[in-house]
Short mmCIF file of C-alpha atoms in Angstrom, two decimals:
data_model
loop_
_atom_site.label_atom_id
_atom_site.label_comp_id
_atom_site.label_asym_id
_atom_site.label_seq_id
_atom_site.Cartn_x
_atom_site.Cartn_y
_atom_site.Cartn_z
CA MET A 1 0.00 0.00 0.00
CA THR A 2 1.32 3.44 -0.87
CA LYS A 3 2.05 5.86 1.95
CA PRO A 4 -0.01 9.04 2.39
CA ILE A 5 1.83 12.36 2.07
CA VAL A 6 1.74 15.12 4.69
CA ALA A 7 3.03 18.59 3.70
CA ILE A 8 4.16 21.30 6.15
CA VAL A 9 2.97 24.67 4.84
CA GLY A 10 3.25 28.22 6.20
CA ARG A 11 4.67 31.68 5.58
CA PRO A 12 8.42 32.33 6.00
CA ASN A 13 10.11 32.00 9.40
CA VAL A 14 7.37 30.20 11.31
CA GLY A 15 9.59 27.18 12.02
CA LYS A 16 8.67 24.72 9.28
CA SER A 17 12.16 23.26 8.92
CA THR A 18 12.53 23.04 12.70
CA LEU A 19 9.29 21.09 12.87
CA PHE A 20 10.37 18.87 9.97
CA ASN A 21 13.65 18.09 11.71
CA ARG A 22 11.82 17.41 14.97
CA LEU A 23 9.40 15.00 13.28
CA VAL A 24 12.17 13.03 11.61
CA GLY A 25 14.23 12.81 14.81
CA LYS A 26 15.31 9.65 16.57
CA ARG A 27 12.11 9.41 18.58
CA LEU A 28 10.19 8.18 15.55
CA SER A 29 10.59 5.10 13.40
CA ILE A 30 12.38 6.50 10.38
CA ILE A 31 13.43 4.76 7.19
CA GLU A 32 16.97 6.10 7.34
CA ASP A 33 18.95 7.37 4.37
CA GLU A 34 21.41 4.76 3.16
CA PRO A 35 25.11 5.67 3.09
CA GLY A 36 26.02 7.37 -0.16
CA THR A 37 22.61 8.79 -1.01
CA THR A 38 22.07 12.52 -1.27
CA ARG A 39 21.20 13.96 2.13
CA ASP A 40 19.40 17.23 1.31
CA ARG A 41 15.96 15.70 0.93
CA LEU A 42 12.74 17.60 1.48
CA TYR A 43 10.85 14.51 2.64
CA ALA A 44 11.20 11.53 4.96
CA ASP A 45 9.15 8.46 5.80
CA ILE A 46 7.68 8.29 9.30
CA ALA A 47 5.82 5.64 11.29
CA TRP A 48 3.54 6.73 14.14
CA ASN A 49 0.86 4.76 16.01
CA GLU A 50 1.04 1.94 13.45
CA SER A 51 0.52 4.40 10.59
CA ALA A 52 3.14 5.26 7.99
CA PHE A 53 3.31 8.44 5.95
CA ALA A 54 5.78 10.71 4.15
CA ILE A 55 6.41 14.17 5.64
CA VAL A 56 7.38 16.97 3.25
CA ASP A 57 9.04 20.29 4.07
CA THR A 58 8.29 23.36 1.93
CA GLY A 59 9.64 26.86 1.52
CA GLY A 60 8.06 29.94 3.06
CA LEU A 61 4.85 30.66 1.15
CA LEU A 62 3.98 34.13 -0.13
CA VAL A 63 0.56 34.17 -1.77
CA ALA A 64 1.45 37.24 -3.87
CA PRO A 65 5.24 37.11 -4.33
CA ASP A 66 7.04 40.00 -6.01
CA THR A 67 10.35 38.29 -6.83
CA ASP A 68 11.38 35.42 -9.09
CA ILE A 69 12.49 33.41 -6.07
CA GLY A 70 9.15 34.05 -4.38
CA HIS A 71 7.27 32.86 -7.44
CA SER A 72 9.43 29.73 -7.61
CA VAL A 73 8.80 28.94 -3.94
CA LYS A 74 5.07 29.47 -4.38
CA LYS A 75 5.00 27.01 -7.26
CA GLN A 76 6.92 24.48 -5.18
CA VAL A 77 4.43 24.78 -2.34
CA GLU A 78 1.45 24.52 -4.70
CA VAL A 79 2.82 21.22 -6.02
CA ALA A 80 3.38 19.97 -2.46
CA ILE A 81 -0.21 20.88 -1.53
CA ASP A 82 -1.51 19.19 -4.66
CA GLU A 83 0.42 16.00 -3.86
CA ALA A 84 -0.45 15.92 -0.15
CA ASP A 85 -3.22 13.95 1.51
CA THR A 86 -3.07 16.07 4.70
CA ILE A 87 -1.52 19.50 5.36
CA ILE A 88 0.09 20.84 8.53
CA PHE A 89 -0.53 24.61 8.45
CA LEU A 90 2.12 26.14 10.71
CA VAL A 91 1.67 29.61 12.22
CA ASP A 92 3.73 31.59 14.76
CA VAL A 93 2.25 32.71 18.11
CA LEU A 94 5.04 35.28 18.60
CA ASP A 95 4.12 37.17 15.43
CA GLY A 96 0.43 36.60 15.93
CA LEU A 97 -2.17 36.42 13.21
CA THR A 98 -0.95 38.09 10.00
CA HIS A 99 -2.56 38.90 6.67
CA MET A 100 -0.28 36.29 5.07
CA ASP A 101 -1.69 33.64 7.42
CA ARG A 102 -5.20 34.66 6.33
CA ASP A 103 -4.24 34.43 2.64
CA ILE A 104 -2.72 30.98 3.10
CA ALA A 105 -5.78 29.80 5.05
CA GLU A 106 -7.98 30.90 2.16
CA MET A 107 -5.78 28.96 -0.28
CA LEU A 108 -5.97 25.84 1.88
CA ARG A 109 -9.74 26.04 2.18
CA ARG A 110 -9.98 25.95 -1.61
CA CYS A 111 -7.81 22.82 -1.85
CA ASP A 112 -10.46 20.83 0.07
CA LYS A 113 -8.02 18.66 2.02
CA PRO A 114 -7.65 17.91 5.74
CA VAL A 115 -5.65 20.64 7.49
CA VAL A 116 -4.05 20.42 10.94
CA LEU A 117 -3.46 23.94 12.26
CA ALA A 118 -0.36 24.09 14.50
CA ALA A 119 0.62 27.26 16.40
CA ASN A 120 4.39 27.09 16.84
CA LYS A 121 6.67 28.63 19.48
CA ALA A 122 4.04 28.18 22.22
CA ASP A 123 6.52 27.23 24.92
CA ASN A 124 4.78 28.76 27.94
CA GLU A 125 1.25 29.20 29.27
CA GLN A 126 0.81 32.75 27.99
CA ARG A 127 1.85 31.80 24.45
CA CYS A 128 -0.50 28.81 24.51
CA TYR A 129 -3.31 31.25 25.35
CA GLN A 130 -2.21 33.52 22.48
CA ALA A 131 -2.65 30.61 20.08
CA GLN A 132 -6.43 30.94 20.41
CA GLN A 133 -6.38 33.99 18.10
CA PHE A 134 -5.84 31.64 15.15
CA HIS A 135 -9.43 30.43 15.51
CA GLN A 136 -10.16 33.46 13.30
CA LEU A 137 -8.66 31.57 10.36
CA ALA A 138 -11.74 29.29 10.41
CA ILE A 139 -9.63 26.31 9.49
CA GLY A 140 -9.91 24.27 12.67
CA ASP A 141 -8.77 24.41 16.29
CA PRO A 142 -5.18 25.65 16.63
CA LEU A 143 -2.88 23.22 18.44
CA PRO A 144 -0.18 25.06 20.46
CA ILE A 145 3.22 23.38 19.98
CA SER A 146 6.91 24.16 20.22
CA ALA A 147 8.99 22.41 17.60
CA HIS A 148 12.21 23.70 19.16
CA HIS A 149 11.35 22.53 22.70
CA ASN A 150 9.48 19.38 21.64
CA ILE A 151 6.21 20.44 23.27
CA ASP A 152 3.02 18.59 22.22
CA ILE A 153 4.64 17.10 19.12
CA ASP A 154 3.09 13.74 20.03
CA GLU A 155 -0.37 15.32 20.05
CA LEU A 156 0.34 16.91 16.67
CA LEU A 157 1.26 13.53 15.23
CA ASP A 158 -1.89 11.99 16.70
CA LYS A 159 -4.00 14.63 14.96
CA VAL A 160 -2.13 14.12 11.68
CA VAL A 161 -2.69 10.36 11.76
CA GLU A 162 -6.40 10.87 12.58
CA SER A 163 -6.75 13.19 9.58
CA LEU A 164 -5.17 10.84 7.04
CA PRO A 165 -7.66 9.36 4.57
CA TYR A 166 -8.62 5.74 4.89
CA ALA A 167 -6.57 3.65 2.49
CA PRO A 168 -7.97 0.14 2.01
CA PRO A 169 -5.45 -2.59 1.23
CA GLU A 170 -4.70 -2.80 -2.46
CA GLU A 171 -5.45 -6.01 -4.29
CA GLU A 172 -2.13 -7.59 -5.14
CA LEU A 173 -1.79 -8.78 -8.70
CA GLU A 174 0.07 -12.06 -9.11
CA MET A 175 2.49 -10.84 -11.75
CA MET A 176 5.69 -8.88 -12.05
CA LYS A 177 5.05 -5.18 -11.38
CA VAL A 178 7.36 -2.65 -13.05
CA ALA A 179 7.32 1.10 -12.34
CA ILE A 180 8.62 3.60 -14.90
CA VAL A 181 9.98 6.58 -12.97
CA GLY A 182 12.23 9.55 -13.56
CA ARG A 183 12.36 13.31 -13.99
CA PRO A 184 10.08 15.12 -16.45
CA ASN A 185 11.16 15.09 -20.11
CA VAL A 186 13.62 12.19 -19.90
CA GLY A 187 11.50 10.09 -22.28
CA LYS A 188 9.31 8.01 -19.97
CA SER A 189 6.24 8.28 -22.19
CA MET A 190 8.22 7.40 -25.29
CA LEU A 191 9.84 4.45 -23.52
CA LEU A 192 6.43 3.17 -22.44
CA ASN A 193 5.09 3.47 -25.97
CA ALA A 194 8.15 1.71 -27.36
CA ILE A 195 7.74 -1.16 -24.89
CA LEU A 196 4.03 -1.59 -25.65
CA GLY A 197 4.35 -0.99 -29.39
CA GLN A 198 6.01 -4.24 -30.37
CA GLU A 199 2.86 -6.25 -31.08
CA ARG A 200 2.23 -7.15 -27.47
CA ALA A 201 -1.29 -7.88 -26.27
CA ILE A 202 -2.50 -5.14 -23.92
CA VAL A 203 -4.97 -6.66 -21.47
CA THR A 204 -6.19 -3.59 -19.57
CA GLU A 205 -5.29 0.04 -19.15
CA THR A 206 -6.99 1.67 -16.16
CA PRO A 207 -6.27 4.41 -13.66
CA GLY A 208 -4.00 3.10 -10.91
CA THR A 209 -4.57 3.23 -7.18
CA THR A 210 -2.87 6.65 -7.04
CA ARG A 211 -4.02 9.72 -8.90
CA ASP A 212 -0.79 10.05 -10.83
CA ALA A 213 -0.35 6.56 -12.30
CA ILE A 214 -1.80 4.48 -15.11
CA ASP A 215 -1.63 0.70 -14.79
CA THR A 216 -1.21 -1.33 -17.95
CA VAL A 217 -1.37 -5.12 -17.86
CA PHE A 218 0.13 -6.64 -20.98
CA GLU A 219 1.37 -9.96 -22.22
CA TYR A 220 5.07 -10.53 -22.87
CA ASN A 221 6.54 -13.88 -23.86
CA GLY A 222 3.44 -15.70 -22.68
CA GLU A 223 3.14 -14.06 -19.25
CA HIS A 224 1.33 -11.05 -17.88
CA MET A 225 3.22 -8.04 -16.56
CA LEU A 226 1.99 -4.86 -14.91
CA LEU A 227 3.48 -1.52 -15.93
CA ILE A 228 2.94 1.31 -13.45
CA ASP A 229 3.34 4.43 -15.52
CA THR A 230 4.15 7.86 -14.12
CA ALA A 231 5.07 9.17 -17.56
CA GLY A 232 1.84 11.08 -18.13
CA ILE A 233 2.48 13.50 -15.27
CA ARG A 234 2.62 17.10 -16.41
CA ARG A 235 2.64 20.18 -14.22
CA ARG A 236 0.67 23.33 -14.96
CA GLY A 237 2.82 25.87 -16.74
CA ARG A 238 6.57 25.93 -16.84
CA ILE A 239 8.17 25.22 -13.50
CA GLU A 240 11.88 25.63 -12.97
CA GLY A 241 14.54 24.79 -10.44
CA GLY A 242 13.90 23.19 -7.10
CA ILE A 243 10.32 22.23 -7.89
CA GLU A 244 11.65 19.16 -9.65
CA ARG A 245 12.44 17.74 -6.21
CA TYR A 246 8.74 17.18 -5.70
CA GLY A 247 8.78 14.70 -8.57
CA VAL A 248 10.33 12.30 -6.07
CA MET A 249 7.00 12.10 -4.25
CA ARG A 250 5.25 10.98 -7.41
CA ALA A 251 7.92 8.39 -8.09
CA GLN A 252 7.67 7.22 -4.48
CA ARG A 253 4.03 6.20 -4.87
CA ALA A 254 4.77 4.10 -7.94
CA ILE A 255 7.92 2.55 -6.48
CA ASP A 256 6.06 1.40 -3.35
CA ARG A 257 3.76 -0.73 -5.50
CA ALA A 258 6.42 -2.22 -7.78
CA ASP A 259 8.87 -5.12 -7.72
CA VAL A 260 11.24 -3.46 -10.15
CA ALA A 261 11.74 0.20 -11.03
CA LEU A 262 12.99 1.43 -14.38
CA LEU A 263 14.74 4.70 -13.53
CA VAL A 264 14.82 6.63 -16.81
CA THR A 265 17.52 9.29 -17.17
CA ASP A 266 18.55 11.67 -19.95
CA ALA A 267 21.94 10.98 -21.56
CA THR A 268 22.37 14.69 -22.27
CA GLU A 269 22.07 15.51 -18.53
CA PRO A 270 24.19 12.88 -16.79
CA LEU A 271 22.56 11.76 -13.52
CA THR A 272 21.22 14.85 -11.77
CA ALA A 273 20.60 15.24 -8.04
CA GLN A 274 16.93 14.37 -8.55
CA ASP A 275 17.92 11.15 -10.32
CA THR A 276 19.98 10.12 -7.30
CA HIS A 277 17.10 11.12 -4.97
CA ILE A 278 14.80 8.71 -6.77
CA ALA A 279 17.47 6.00 -6.84
CA GLY A 280 17.97 6.46 -3.11
CA TYR A 281 14.29 5.92 -2.46
CA ILE A 282 14.28 2.78 -4.62
CA GLN A 283 17.10 1.45 -2.45
CA GLN A 284 15.33 2.44 0.77
CA ALA A 285 12.20 0.65 -0.41
CA PHE A 286 14.33 -2.46 -1.17
CA LYS A 287 13.11 -2.61 -4.77
CA GLY A 288 15.07 -3.79 -7.78
CA MET A 289 16.29 -1.15 -10.22
CA VAL A 290 17.40 -0.95 -13.84
CA LEU A 291 18.98 2.37 -14.79
CA ILE A 292 17.87 3.43 -18.28
CA VAL A 293 20.14 5.98 -19.97
CA ASN A 294 17.72 7.25 -22.61
CA LYS A 295 18.38 9.56 -25.59
CA TRP A 296 21.76 7.90 -26.10
CA ASP A 297 21.43 8.63 -29.83
CA LEU A 298 21.93 12.33 -29.04
CA VAL A 299 25.38 11.84 -27.51
CA GLU A 300 26.77 8.54 -28.82
CA GLU A 301 28.93 10.23 -31.46
CA THR A 302 30.75 12.34 -28.87
CA ALA A 303 30.45 10.32 -25.66
CA ASP A 304 32.55 7.32 -24.63
CA ARG A 305 30.17 4.67 -23.25
CA ASP A 306 32.74 3.13 -20.92
CA GLU A 307 33.63 6.53 -19.48
CA TYR A 308 29.94 7.39 -19.14
CA THR A 309 29.32 4.11 -17.31
CA ARG A 310 32.17 4.80 -14.88
CA TYR A 311 30.71 8.24 -14.17
CA VAL A 312 27.25 6.82 -13.52
CA GLN A 313 28.64 4.08 -11.28
CA GLN A 314 30.51 6.70 -9.27
CA ARG A 315 27.32 8.71 -8.79
CA LEU A 316 25.45 5.52 -7.85
CA LYS A 317 28.21 3.99 -5.74
CA PHE A 318 25.66 3.26 -3.03
CA MET A 319 23.95 0.90 -5.55
CA PRO A 320 26.89 -0.84 -7.28
CA TYR A 321 24.74 -3.83 -8.22
CA THR A 322 22.51 -1.80 -10.61
CA PRO A 323 22.44 -2.81 -14.31
CA ILE A 324 22.76 0.07 -16.78
CA LEU A 325 21.10 0.06 -20.21
CA TYR A 326 21.58 2.57 -23.02
CA THR A 327 18.49 3.25 -25.11
CA SER A 328 16.86 5.55 -27.60
CA ALA A 329 13.13 5.26 -27.13
CA LYS A 330 12.61 7.59 -30.08
CA LEU A 331 14.56 5.32 -32.44
CA LYS A 332 13.52 2.14 -30.56
CA GLN A 333 17.14 1.23 -29.93
CA GLY A 334 17.91 -1.06 -26.99
CA ILE A 335 14.22 -1.39 -26.07
CA ASP A 336 14.23 -5.18 -26.41
CA LYS A 337 16.75 -5.42 -23.55
CA VAL A 338 14.65 -3.46 -21.04
CA LEU A 339 12.05 -6.09 -20.17
CA ILE A 340 14.63 -8.86 -20.38
CA ALA A 341 16.69 -7.06 -17.73
CA ALA A 342 13.61 -6.37 -15.60
CA ARG A 343 12.55 -10.03 -15.76
CA GLU A 344 16.03 -11.27 -14.85
CA LEU A 345 16.11 -8.89 -11.90
CA PHE A 346 12.66 -10.03 -10.78
CA GLU A 347 13.87 -13.64 -10.79
CA GLU A 348 16.92 -12.65 -8.75
CA ARG A 349 14.57 -11.29 -6.09
CA GLN A 350 12.73 -14.63 -5.93
CA LYS A 351 15.81 -16.66 -5.05
CA ARG A 352 15.74 -18.66 -1.83
CA ILE A 353 19.06 -19.96 -0.50
CA PRO A 354 19.06 -23.23 1.49
CA THR A 355 20.08 -22.65 5.10
CA ALA A 356 22.93 -25.16 4.99
CA LEU A 357 24.43 -23.59 1.86
CA LEU A 358 23.99 -20.08 3.27
CA ASN A 359 25.78 -20.97 6.50
CA SER A 360 28.60 -22.61 4.57
CA VAL A 361 29.19 -19.38 2.63
CA VAL A 362 28.98 -17.29 5.82
CA HIS A 363 31.41 -19.64 7.61
CA HIS A 364 33.97 -19.34 4.80
CA ALA A 365 33.49 -15.56 4.70
CA VAL A 366 34.22 -15.26 8.42
CA ALA A 367 37.21 -17.59 8.12
CA ALA A 368 38.65 -15.49 5.30
CA HIS A 369 38.06 -12.19 7.10
CA ALA A 370 37.18 -12.19 10.79
CA PRO A 371 35.07 -9.35 12.24
CA PRO A 372 37.13 -6.49 13.70
CA SER A 373 37.44 -6.12 17.47
CA VAL A 374 35.41 -3.49 19.32
CA GLN A 375 37.01 -2.63 22.68
CA GLY A 376 38.53 -6.08 22.83
CA LYS A 377 35.31 -7.88 21.91
CA LYS A 378 34.46 -9.57 18.61
CA LEU A 379 31.24 -10.22 16.78
CA LYS A 380 30.42 -13.93 16.59
CA ILE A 381 28.00 -15.13 13.93
CA LEU A 382 26.17 -18.18 15.27
CA TYR A 383 24.11 -18.95 12.17
CA ALA A 384 22.15 -17.32 9.37
CA THR A 385 18.90 -17.98 7.56
CA GLN A 386 16.95 -16.42 4.72
CA ALA A 387 13.72 -15.07 6.20
CA GLU A 388 12.07 -13.67 3.06
CA LYS A 389 12.41 -13.17 -0.64
CA SER A 390 11.49 -10.09 -2.72
CA PRO A 391 13.46 -8.45 -1.25
CA PRO A 392 15.96 -11.13 -0.24
CA THR A 393 16.15 -10.83 3.55
CA PHE A 394 18.77 -12.59 5.67
CA VAL A 395 18.76 -12.85 9.45
CA PHE A 396 22.12 -13.32 11.20
CA PHE A 397 21.99 -14.55 14.80
CA VAL A 398 25.02 -13.16 16.62
CA ASN A 399 26.39 -12.84 20.13
CA ASN A 400 25.97 -9.04 20.25
CA PRO A 401 24.61 -6.93 17.35
CA THR A 402 26.27 -3.76 18.73
CA LEU A 403 29.66 -5.24 17.81
CA LEU A 404 28.78 -5.15 14.10
CA HIS A 405 30.66 -2.52 12.09
CA PHE A 406 28.92 -1.24 8.95
CA SER A 407 31.98 -2.13 6.86
CA TYR A 408 31.71 -5.76 7.95
CA GLN A 409 28.02 -5.82 7.06
CA ARG A 410 28.98 -4.54 3.61
CA TYR A 411 31.62 -7.28 3.40
CA LEU A 412 29.05 -9.98 4.21
CA GLU A 413 26.64 -8.56 1.64
CA ASN A 414 29.38 -8.61 -1.01
CA ARG A 415 30.15 -12.24 -0.20
CA LEU A 416 26.48 -13.17 -0.55
CA ARG A 417 26.35 -11.43 -3.91
CA HIS A 418 29.56 -13.13 -5.04
CA SER A 419 28.14 -16.54 -4.13
CA PHE A 420 24.48 -16.20 -5.10
CA GLY A 421 24.16 -13.23 -7.48
CA PHE A 422 21.17 -11.06 -6.51
CA HIS A 423 21.97 -8.84 -9.46
CA GLY A 424 20.11 -5.53 -9.46
CA THR A 425 18.34 -5.79 -6.10
CA PRO A 426 19.10 -4.53 -2.59
CA LEU A 427 19.57 -7.11 0.16
CA ARG A 428 18.15 -6.68 3.64
CA LEU A 429 20.52 -7.95 6.36
CA ILE A 430 19.18 -8.18 9.91
CA PHE A 431 21.36 -8.96 12.91
CA LYS A 432 19.76 -10.34 16.07
CA GLY A 433 21.22 -11.09 19.47
CA ARG A 434 21.64 -14.59 20.84
CA SER A 435 18.39 -14.45 22.81
CA ALA A 436 16.32 -12.96 19.97
CA GLU A 437 13.49 -15.12 18.73
#
């Protein structure tokens, strides 16, 4: 099931980023960034009271900006509001009710979405009383909080979770599910058309479970596959700069539903920050990924493919297992390899390793390179087992998980890949103490 999205909205300097940082702090169950991914994200995944959602930070909103930067920020916020299922409207009790707050409240009323009104910087009794003035916004009861001092943040989260729309479990289709994701204008639509245009039987084409995806079930080599398409997304008007970061949210919804993601990039713009954002989320979601370098026909006469591959691998060094394909959807070059690669990757995710064979590989790995000492103590691996597939998940029972160094975990993962493959997919390694069940 895809996660709802919660956007933090408000005028400048009310404490939105402070609240965002507070919400994604260690107190909550966060899906952490993996080493090597870009760290300047505007969103994070949060779990609270058995509910999961994505929280999104936004810039300070001016309803009638008079600068280019102001217009750009406004467009960013409008996209965030459009994508969100619930909105946290943050105001400032120190400044009191302003005309900008009134303008934003009017904008939010028109969007017809649940709004949680939070009055920030209410860190004493008098300021909590001052928060009552925001009743004039007619957008709900203001909740006094202090993001900086961590006051009533739990209550805010409770209200957010209560406001999230009911999302019934999605019916799982028993077939490989492939999401086509990427920045605008990299050729996603053309790639989709090229894949479906080779005399393949399209079974259905219906709106997906999210408002920004089209699901297409089609037959390929005698089996059904599901394509989750985000290629049709277009934003109103021309939007520049940082607004492209919000494309990650759209990709996130499709990735959550897929087994394999086709990350489409533009050969003329080698792997941008937004590309690595999306790749990082694919890794965090433990989905398989094929990197598609599209529009290769535009650069192949001047670019060296081996050099280009090395550059891409350096940018994606946190996902060294990712296959890279060079295509021209316009000329239908390399298209036949895309679904072959996706299918092979899907099969890699279905592998199940016998426990005896797994422990033999782990034993030889430890014998070849023993875990490093931590204050005179060493990690001891008692045994390992594969708990799940898709994604391949391995549980290591050890004497003390705190003795595990991340470099040794990476070493064990590399040995598993060397022995069993798992090409193109992340592995989930879990380390439990001796007494863990």
